PDB file of C-alpha atoms in Angstrom:
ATOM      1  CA  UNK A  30     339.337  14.347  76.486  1.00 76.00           C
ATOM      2  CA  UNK A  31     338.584  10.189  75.589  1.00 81.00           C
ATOM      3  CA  UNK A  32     339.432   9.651  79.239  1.00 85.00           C
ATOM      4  CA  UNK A  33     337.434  12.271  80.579  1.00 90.00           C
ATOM      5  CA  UNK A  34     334.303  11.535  78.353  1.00 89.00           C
ATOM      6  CA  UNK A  35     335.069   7.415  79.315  1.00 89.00           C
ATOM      7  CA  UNK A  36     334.936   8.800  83.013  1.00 92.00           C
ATOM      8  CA  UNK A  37     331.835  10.591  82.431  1.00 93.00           C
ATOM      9  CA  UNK A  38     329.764   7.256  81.244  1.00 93.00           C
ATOM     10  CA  UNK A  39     331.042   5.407  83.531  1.00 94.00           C
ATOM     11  CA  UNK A  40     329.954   7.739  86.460  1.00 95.00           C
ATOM     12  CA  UNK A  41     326.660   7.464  84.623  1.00 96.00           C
ATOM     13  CA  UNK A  42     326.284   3.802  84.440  1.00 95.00           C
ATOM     14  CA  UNK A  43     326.858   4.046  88.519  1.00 96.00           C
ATOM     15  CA  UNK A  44     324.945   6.547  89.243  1.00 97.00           C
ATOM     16  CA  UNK A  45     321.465   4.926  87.236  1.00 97.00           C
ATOM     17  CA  UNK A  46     322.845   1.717  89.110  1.00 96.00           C
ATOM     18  CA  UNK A  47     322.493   3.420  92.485  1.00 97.00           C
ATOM     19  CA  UNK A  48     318.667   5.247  91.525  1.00 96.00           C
ATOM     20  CA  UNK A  49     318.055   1.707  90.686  1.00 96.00           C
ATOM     21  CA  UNK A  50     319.160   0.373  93.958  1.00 96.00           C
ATOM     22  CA  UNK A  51     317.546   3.408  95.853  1.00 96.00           C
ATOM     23  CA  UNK A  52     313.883   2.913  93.822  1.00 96.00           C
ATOM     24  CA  UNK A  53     314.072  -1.320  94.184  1.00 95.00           C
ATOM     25  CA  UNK A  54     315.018  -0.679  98.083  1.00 95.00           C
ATOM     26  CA  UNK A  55     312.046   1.404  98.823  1.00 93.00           C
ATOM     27  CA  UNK A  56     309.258  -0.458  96.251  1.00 92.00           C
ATOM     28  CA  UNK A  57     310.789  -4.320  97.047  1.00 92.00           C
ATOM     29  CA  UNK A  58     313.296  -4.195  99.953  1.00 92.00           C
ATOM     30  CA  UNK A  59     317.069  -4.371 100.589  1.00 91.00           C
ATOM     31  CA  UNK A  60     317.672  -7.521  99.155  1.00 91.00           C
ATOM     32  CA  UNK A  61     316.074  -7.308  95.877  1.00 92.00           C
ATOM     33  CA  UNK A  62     318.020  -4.445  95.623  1.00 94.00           C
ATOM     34  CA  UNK A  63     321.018  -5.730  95.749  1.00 94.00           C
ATOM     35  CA  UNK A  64     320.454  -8.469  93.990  1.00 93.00           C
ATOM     36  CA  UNK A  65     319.529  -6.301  90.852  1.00 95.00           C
ATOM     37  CA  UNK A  66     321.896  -4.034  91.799  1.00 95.00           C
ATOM     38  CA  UNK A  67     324.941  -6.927  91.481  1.00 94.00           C
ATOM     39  CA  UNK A  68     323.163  -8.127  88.067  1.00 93.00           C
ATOM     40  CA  UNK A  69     323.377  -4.820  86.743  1.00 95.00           C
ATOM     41  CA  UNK A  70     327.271  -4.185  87.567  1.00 93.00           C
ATOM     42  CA  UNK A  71     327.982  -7.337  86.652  1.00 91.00           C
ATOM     43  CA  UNK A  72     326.112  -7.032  83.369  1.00 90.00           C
ATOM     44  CA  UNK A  73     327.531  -3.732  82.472  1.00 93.00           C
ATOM     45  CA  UNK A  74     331.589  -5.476  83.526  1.00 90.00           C
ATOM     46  CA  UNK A  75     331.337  -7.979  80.813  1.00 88.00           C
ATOM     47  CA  UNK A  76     329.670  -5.986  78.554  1.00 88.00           C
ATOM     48  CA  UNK A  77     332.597  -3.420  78.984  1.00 87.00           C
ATOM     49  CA  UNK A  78     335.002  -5.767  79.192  1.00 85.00           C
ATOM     50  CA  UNK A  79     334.405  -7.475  76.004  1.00 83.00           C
ATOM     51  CA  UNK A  80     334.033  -3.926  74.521  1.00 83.00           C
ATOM     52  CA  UNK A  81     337.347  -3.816  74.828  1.00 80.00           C
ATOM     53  CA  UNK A  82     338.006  -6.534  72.152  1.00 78.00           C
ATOM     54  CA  UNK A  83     335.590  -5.149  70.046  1.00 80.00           C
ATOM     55  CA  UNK A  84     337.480  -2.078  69.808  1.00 84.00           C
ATOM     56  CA  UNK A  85     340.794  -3.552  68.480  1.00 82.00           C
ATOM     57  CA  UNK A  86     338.463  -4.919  65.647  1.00 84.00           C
ATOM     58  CA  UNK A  87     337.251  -1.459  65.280  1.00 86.00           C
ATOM     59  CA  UNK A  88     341.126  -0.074  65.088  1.00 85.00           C
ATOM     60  CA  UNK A  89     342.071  -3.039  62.988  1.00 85.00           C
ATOM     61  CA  UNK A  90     339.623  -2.237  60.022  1.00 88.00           C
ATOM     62  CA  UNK A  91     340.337   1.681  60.074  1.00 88.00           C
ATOM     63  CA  UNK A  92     343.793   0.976  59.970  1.00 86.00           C
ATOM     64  CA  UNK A  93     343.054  -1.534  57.267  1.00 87.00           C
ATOM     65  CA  UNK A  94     341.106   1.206  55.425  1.00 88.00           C
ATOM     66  CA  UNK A  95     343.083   3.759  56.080  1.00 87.00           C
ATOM     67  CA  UNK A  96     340.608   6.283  57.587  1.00 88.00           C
ATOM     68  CA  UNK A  97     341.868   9.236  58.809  1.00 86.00           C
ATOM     69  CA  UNK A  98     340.764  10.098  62.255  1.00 81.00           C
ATOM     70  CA  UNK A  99     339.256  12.871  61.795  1.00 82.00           C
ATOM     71  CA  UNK A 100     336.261  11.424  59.946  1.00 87.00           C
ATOM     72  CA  UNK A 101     336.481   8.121  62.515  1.00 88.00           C
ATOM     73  CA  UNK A 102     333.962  10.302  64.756  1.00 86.00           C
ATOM     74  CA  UNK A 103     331.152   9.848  62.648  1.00 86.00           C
ATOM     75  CA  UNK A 104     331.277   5.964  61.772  1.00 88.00           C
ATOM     76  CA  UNK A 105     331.629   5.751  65.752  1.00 88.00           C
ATOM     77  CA  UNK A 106     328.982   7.387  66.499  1.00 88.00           C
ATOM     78  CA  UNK A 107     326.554   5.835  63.668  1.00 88.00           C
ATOM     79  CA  UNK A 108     328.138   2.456  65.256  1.00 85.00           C
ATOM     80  CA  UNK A 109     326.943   3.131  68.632  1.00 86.00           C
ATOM     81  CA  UNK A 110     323.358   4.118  66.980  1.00 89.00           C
ATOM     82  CA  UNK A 111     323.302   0.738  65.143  1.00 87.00           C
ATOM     83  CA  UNK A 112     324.491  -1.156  67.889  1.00 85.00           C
ATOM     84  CA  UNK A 113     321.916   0.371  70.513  1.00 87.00           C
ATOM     85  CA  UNK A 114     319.243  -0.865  68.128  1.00 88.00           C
ATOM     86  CA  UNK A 115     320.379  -4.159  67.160  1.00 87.00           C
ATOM     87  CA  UNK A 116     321.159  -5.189  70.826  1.00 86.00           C
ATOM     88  CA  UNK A 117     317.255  -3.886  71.652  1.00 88.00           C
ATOM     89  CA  UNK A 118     315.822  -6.533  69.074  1.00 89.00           C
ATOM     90  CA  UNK A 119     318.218  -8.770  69.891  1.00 87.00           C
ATOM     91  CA  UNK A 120     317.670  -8.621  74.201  1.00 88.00           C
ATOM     92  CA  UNK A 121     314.175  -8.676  73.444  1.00 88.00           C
ATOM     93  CA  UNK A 122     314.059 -11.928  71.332  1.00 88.00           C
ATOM     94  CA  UNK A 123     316.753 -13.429  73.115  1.00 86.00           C
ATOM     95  CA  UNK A 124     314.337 -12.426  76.520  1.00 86.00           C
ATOM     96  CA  UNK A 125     311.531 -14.403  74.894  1.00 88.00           C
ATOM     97  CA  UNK A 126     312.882 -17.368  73.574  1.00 88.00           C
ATOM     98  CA  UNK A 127     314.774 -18.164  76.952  1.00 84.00           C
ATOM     99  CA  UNK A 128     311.795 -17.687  78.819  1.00 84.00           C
ATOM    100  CA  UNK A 129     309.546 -19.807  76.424  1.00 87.00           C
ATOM    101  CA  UNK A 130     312.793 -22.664  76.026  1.00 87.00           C
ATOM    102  CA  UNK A 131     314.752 -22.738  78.724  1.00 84.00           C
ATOM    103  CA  UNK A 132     317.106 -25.291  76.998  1.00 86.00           C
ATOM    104  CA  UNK A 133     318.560 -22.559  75.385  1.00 86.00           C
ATOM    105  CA  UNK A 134     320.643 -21.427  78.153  1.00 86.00           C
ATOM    106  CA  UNK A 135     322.445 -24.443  77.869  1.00 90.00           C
ATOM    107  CA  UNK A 136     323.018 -24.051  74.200  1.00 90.00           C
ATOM    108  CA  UNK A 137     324.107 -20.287  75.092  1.00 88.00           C
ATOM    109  CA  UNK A 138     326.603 -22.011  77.486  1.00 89.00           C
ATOM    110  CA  UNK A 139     328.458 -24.376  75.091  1.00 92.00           C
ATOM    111  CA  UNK A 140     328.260 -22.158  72.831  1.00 90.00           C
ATOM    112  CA  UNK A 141     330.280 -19.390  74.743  1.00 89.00           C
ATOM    113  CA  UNK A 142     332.334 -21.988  76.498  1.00 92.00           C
ATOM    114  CA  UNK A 143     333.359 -23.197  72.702  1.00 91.00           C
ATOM    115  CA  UNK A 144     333.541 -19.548  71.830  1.00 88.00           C
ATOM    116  CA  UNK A 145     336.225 -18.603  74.621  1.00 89.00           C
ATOM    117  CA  UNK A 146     338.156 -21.791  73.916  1.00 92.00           C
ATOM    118  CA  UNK A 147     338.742 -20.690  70.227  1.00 87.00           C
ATOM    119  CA  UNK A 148     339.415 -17.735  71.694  1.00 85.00           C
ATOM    120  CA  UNK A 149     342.160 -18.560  73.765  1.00 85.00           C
ATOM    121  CA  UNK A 150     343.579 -20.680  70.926  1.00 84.00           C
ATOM    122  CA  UNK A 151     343.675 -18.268  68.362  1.00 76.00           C
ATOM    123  CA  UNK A 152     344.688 -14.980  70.392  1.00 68.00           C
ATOM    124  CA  UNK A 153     347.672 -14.499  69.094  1.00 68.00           C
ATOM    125  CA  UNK A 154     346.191 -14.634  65.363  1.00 68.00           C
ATOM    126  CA  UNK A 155     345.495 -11.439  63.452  1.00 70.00           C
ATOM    127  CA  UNK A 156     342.879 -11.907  60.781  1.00 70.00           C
ATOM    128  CA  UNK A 157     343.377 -10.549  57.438  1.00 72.00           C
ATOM    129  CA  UNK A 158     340.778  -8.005  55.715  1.00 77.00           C
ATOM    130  CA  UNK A 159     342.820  -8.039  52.362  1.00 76.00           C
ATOM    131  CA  UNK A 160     341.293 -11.879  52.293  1.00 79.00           C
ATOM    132  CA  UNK A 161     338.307 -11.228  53.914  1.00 79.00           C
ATOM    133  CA  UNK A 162     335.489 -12.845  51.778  1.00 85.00           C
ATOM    134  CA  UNK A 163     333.491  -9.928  52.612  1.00 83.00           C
ATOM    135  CA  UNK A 164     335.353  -7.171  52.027  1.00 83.00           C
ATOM    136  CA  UNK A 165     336.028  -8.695  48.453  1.00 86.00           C
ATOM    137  CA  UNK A 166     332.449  -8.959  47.677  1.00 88.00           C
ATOM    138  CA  UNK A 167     331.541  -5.453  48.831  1.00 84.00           C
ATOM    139  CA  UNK A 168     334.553  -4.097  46.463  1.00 84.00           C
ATOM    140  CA  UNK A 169     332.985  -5.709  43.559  1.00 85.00           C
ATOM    141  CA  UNK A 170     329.558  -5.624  43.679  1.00 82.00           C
ATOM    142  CA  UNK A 171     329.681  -1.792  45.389  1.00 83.00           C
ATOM    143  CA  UNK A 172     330.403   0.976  42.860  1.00 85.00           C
ATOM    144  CA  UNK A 173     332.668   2.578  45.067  1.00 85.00           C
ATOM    145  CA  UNK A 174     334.702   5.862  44.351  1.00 86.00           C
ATOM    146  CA  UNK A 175     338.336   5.986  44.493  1.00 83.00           C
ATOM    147  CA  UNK A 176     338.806   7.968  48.085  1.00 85.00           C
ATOM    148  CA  UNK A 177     337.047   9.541  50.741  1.00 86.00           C
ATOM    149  CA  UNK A 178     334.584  12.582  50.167  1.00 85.00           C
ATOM    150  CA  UNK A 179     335.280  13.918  53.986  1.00 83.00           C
ATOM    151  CA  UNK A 180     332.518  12.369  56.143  1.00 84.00           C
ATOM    152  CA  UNK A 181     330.163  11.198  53.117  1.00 87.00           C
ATOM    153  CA  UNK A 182     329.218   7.768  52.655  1.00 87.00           C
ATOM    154  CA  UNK A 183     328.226   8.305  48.672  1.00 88.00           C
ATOM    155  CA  UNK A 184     328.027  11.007  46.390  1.00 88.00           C
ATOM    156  CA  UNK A 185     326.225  11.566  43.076  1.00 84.00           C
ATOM    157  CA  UNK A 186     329.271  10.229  39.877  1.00 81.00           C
ATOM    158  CA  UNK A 187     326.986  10.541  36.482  1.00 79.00           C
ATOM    159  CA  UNK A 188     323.880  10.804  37.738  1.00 80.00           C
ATOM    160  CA  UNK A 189     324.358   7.068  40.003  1.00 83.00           C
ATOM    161  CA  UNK A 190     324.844   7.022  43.468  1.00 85.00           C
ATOM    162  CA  UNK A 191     328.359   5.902  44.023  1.00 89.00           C
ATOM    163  CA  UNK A 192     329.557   4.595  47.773  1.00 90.00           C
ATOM    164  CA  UNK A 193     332.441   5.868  49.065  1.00 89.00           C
ATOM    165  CA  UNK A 194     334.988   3.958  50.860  1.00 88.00           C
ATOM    166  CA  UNK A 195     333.510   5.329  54.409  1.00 90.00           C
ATOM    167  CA  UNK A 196     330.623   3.416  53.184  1.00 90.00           C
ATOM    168  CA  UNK A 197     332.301  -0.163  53.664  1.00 90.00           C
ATOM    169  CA  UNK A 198     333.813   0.701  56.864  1.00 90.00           C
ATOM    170  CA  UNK A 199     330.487   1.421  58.450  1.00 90.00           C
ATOM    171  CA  UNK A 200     329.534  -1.948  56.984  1.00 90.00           C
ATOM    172  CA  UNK A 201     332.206  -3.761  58.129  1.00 89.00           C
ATOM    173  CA  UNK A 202     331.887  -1.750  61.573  1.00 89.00           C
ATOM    174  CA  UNK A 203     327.991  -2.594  62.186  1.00 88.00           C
ATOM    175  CA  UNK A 204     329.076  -6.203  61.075  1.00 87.00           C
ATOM    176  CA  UNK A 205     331.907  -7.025  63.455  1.00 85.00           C
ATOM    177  CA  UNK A 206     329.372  -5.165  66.155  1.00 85.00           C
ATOM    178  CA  UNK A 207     326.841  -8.331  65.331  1.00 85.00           C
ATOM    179  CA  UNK A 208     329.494 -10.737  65.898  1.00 81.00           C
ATOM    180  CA  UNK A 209     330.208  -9.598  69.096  1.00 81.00           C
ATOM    181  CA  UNK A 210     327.062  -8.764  70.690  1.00 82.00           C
ATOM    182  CA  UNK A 211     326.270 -12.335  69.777  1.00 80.00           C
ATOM    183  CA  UNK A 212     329.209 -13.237  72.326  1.00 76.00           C
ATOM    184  CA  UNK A 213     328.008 -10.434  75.130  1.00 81.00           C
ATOM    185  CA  UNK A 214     324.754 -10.847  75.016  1.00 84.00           C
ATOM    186  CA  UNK A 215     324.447 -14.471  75.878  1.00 85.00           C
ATOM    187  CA  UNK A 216     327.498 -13.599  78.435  1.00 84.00           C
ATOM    188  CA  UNK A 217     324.412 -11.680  80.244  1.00 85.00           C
ATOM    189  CA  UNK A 218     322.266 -13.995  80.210  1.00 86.00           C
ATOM    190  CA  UNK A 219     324.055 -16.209  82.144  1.00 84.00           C
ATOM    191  CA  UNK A 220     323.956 -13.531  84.993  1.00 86.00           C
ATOM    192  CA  UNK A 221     320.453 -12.175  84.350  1.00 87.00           C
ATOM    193  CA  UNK A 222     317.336 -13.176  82.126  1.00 86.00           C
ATOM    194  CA  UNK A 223     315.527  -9.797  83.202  1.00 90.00           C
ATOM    195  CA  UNK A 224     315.499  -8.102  80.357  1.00 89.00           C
ATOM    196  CA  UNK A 225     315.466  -4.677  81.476  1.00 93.00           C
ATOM    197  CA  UNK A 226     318.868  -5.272  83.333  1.00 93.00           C
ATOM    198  CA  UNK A 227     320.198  -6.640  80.063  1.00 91.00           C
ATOM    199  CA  UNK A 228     318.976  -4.183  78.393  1.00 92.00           C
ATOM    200  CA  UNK A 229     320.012  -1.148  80.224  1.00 93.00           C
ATOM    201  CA  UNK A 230     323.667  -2.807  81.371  1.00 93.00           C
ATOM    202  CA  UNK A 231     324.446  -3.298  77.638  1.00 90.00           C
ATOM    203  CA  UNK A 232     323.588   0.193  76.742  1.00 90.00           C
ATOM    204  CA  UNK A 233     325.201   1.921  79.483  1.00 93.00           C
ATOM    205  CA  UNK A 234     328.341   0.008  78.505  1.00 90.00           C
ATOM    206  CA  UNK A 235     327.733   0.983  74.519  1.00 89.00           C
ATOM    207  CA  UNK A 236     327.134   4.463  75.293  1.00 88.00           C
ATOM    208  CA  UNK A 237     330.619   5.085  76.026  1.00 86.00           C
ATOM    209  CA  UNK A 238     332.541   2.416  73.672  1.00 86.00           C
ATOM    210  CA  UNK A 239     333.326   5.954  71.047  1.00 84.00           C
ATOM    211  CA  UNK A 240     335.364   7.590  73.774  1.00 86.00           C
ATOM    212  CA  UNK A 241     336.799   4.569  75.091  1.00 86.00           C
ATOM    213  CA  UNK A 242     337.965   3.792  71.567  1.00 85.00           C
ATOM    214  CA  UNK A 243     339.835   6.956  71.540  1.00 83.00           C
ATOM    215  CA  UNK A 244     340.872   6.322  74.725  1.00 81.00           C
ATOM    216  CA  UNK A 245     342.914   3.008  73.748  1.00 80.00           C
ATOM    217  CA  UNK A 246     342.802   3.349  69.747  1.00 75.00           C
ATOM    218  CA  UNK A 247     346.309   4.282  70.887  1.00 72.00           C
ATOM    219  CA  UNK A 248     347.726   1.853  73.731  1.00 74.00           C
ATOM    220  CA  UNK A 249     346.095  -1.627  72.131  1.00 70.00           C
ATOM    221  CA  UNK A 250     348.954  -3.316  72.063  1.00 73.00           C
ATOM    222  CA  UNK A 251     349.682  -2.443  75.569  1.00 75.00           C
ATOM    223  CA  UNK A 252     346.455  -4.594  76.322  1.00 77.00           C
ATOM    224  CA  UNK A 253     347.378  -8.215  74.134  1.00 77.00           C
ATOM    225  CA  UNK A 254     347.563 -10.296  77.211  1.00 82.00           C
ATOM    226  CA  UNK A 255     343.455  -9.413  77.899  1.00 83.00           C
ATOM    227  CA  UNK A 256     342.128 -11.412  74.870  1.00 84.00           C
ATOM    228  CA  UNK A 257     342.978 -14.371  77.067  1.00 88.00           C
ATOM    229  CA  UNK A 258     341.499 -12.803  80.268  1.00 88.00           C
ATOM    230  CA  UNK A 259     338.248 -12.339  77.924  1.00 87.00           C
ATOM    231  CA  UNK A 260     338.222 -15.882  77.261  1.00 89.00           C
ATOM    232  CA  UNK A 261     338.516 -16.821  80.407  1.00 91.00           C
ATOM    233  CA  UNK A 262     335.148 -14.931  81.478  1.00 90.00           C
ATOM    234  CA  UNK A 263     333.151 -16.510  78.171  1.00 89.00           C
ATOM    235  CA  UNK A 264     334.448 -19.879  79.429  1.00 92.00           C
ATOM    236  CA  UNK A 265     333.743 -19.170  82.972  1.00 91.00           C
ATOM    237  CA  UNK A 266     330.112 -17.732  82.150  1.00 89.00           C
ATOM    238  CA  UNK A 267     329.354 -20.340  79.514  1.00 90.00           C
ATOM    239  CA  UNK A 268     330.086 -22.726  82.203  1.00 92.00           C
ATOM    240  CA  UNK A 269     327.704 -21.191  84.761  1.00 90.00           C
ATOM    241  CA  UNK A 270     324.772 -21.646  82.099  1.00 88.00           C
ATOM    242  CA  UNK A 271     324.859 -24.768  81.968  1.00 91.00           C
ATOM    243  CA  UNK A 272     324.977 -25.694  85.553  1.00 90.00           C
ATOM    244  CA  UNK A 273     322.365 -23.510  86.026  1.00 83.00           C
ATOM    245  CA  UNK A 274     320.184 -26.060  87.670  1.00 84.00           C
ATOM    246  CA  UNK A 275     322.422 -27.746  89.492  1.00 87.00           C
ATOM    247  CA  UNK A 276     323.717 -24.934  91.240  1.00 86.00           C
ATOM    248  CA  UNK A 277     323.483 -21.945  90.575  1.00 84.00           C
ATOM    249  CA  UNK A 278     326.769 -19.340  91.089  1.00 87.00           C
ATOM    250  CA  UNK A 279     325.592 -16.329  93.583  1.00 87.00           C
ATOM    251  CA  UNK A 280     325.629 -12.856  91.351  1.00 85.00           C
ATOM    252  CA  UNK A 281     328.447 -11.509  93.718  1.00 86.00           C
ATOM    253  CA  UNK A 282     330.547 -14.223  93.420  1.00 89.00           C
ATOM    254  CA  UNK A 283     330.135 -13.953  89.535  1.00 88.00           C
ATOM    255  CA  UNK A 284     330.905 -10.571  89.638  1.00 86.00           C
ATOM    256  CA  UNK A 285     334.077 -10.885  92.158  1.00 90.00           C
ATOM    257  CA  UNK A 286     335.693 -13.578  89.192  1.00 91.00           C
ATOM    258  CA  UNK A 287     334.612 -11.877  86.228  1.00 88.00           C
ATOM    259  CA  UNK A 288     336.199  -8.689  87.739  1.00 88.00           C
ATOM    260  CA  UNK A 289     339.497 -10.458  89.144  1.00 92.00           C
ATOM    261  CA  UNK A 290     340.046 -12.214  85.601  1.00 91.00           C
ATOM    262  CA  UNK A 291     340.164  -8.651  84.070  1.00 88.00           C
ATOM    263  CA  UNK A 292     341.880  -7.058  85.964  1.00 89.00           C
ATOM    264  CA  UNK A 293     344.475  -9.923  86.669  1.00 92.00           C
ATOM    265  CA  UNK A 294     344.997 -10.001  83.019  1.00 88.00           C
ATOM    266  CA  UNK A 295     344.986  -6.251  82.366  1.00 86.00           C
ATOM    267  CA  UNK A 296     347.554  -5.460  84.848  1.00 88.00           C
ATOM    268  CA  UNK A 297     349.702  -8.788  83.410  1.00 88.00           C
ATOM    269  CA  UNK A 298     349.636  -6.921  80.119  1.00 84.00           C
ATOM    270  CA  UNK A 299     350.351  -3.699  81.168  1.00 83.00           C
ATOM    271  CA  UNK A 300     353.406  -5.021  83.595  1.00 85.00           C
ATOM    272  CA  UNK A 301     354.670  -7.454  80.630  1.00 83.00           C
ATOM    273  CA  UNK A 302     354.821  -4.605  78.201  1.00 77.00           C
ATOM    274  CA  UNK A 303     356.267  -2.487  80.458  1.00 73.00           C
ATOM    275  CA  UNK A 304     359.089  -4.733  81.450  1.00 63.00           C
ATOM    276  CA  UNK A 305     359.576  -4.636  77.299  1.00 56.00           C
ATOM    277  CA  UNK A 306     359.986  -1.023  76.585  1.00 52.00           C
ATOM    278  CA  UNK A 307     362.532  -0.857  79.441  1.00 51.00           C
ATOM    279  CA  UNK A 308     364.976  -3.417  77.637  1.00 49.00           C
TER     280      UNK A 308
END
């Protein structure tokens, strides 16, 4: 059903890509078209792509919390309504201040160059929530009740509303979301400044992250070799900012090596750990 549902966006995603491409061919002319048409894939590939780490951080803290999947629906899908919202403020700033300083871009770029080296660096590192400065200060400033209440996030104890642990998760869900759509959103930026191809890229991605989390909730490990792949493309994107005006990297050829990093990398993970389970 995931896979279906995941199929289902993404036929979506192409098929407002090609009403695009049909509307901008008739109003501006074949090669506008394209062009927006190549932003808007390309967009919507690293958006996805990074997605992808995003949800092992979303498996990582239900596992840590021990949520039981049947109530995992529901912080999903208030997830994906937080993180539709926070990326339209934060497209929509980000839109301004590049067009009013357009030094940022090259702050964007070392910053997501700096970004995918930690990344590669640290790959193989699994943070730990249990120390998680965060988590700790939620837990003891929170009046929190002992287990979950089915899909609740508090429940009236004494007359006081007391959270229950669903409540952190969500927290800790819309939180990691910030962190990483302050990686993807800058990734876009180095392919497009319009902000309505930013915009609509990133949400046509988002829109299907809940089924694609169910989709690989249970294969992730199957997919370790991509956090490098994903570094790669912040590195190589990053790097493309801030050359931006000294030459600047045609949208189909960013789209050709975003696309062969990911799947180069996916397909190395899925042969290594395949060559595993045989031994």
């Amino acid at each position: 059903e995931a896979a279906i549902w995941s199929f289902v966006w993404f036929m979506l995603a192409m098929l407002f890509n090609y009403g695009l491409w049909r509307y901008l061919n008739g109003a501006y002319g074949s090669e506008v078209a394209d062009i927006k048409s190549m932003e808007f894939l390309t967009g919507y590939l690293i958006e996805k792509a990074l997605a992808v780490d995003n949800i092992f951080v979303f498996l990582m803290i239900f596992t840590f919390f021990a949520v039981p999947a049947e109530i995992q629906r529901r912080v999903l899908i208030y997830g994906v309504i937080g993180a539709i919202v926070l990326r339209a403020i934060l497209i929509v700033a980000g839109a301004w201040l590049v067009q009013e300083f357009h030094w940022l871009l090259y702050l964007f770029g070392a910053f997501l160059v700096v970004t995918g080296i930690k990344m590669l660096m640290f790959a193989e590192v699994e943070p730990d929530l249990s120390k998680n400065p965060l988590v700790n200060w939620f837990k003891r400033h929170l009046r929190l009740t002992p287990d979950y209440r089915g899909e609740k996030f508090w429940v009236m104890k004494n007359g006081l509303r007391t959270f229950t642990p669903l409540f952190l998760v969500l927290i800790m869900i819309e939180l990691s979301d910030l962190i990483f759509a302050v990686d993807s959103i800058p990734a876009i930026f180095a392919i497009t400044t319009d902000p309505f191809i930013v915009f609509t890229s990133n949400i046509f991605a988002i829109l299907g992250l809940r089924a694609m989390y169910f989709m690989l909730a249970g294969m992730a490990e199957r997919f370790h070799l991509l956090k490098y792949g994903l570094a790669m493309v912040l590195v190589f994107v990053g790097a493309k900012m801030l050359i931006v005006d000294f030459y600047k990297i045609p949208v189909g050829l960013s789209l050709g090596i975003v696309g062969l990093i990911i799947a180069t990398f996916m397909f190395a993970s899925l042969w290594v750990t395949r060559n595993k389970s045989s031994q």
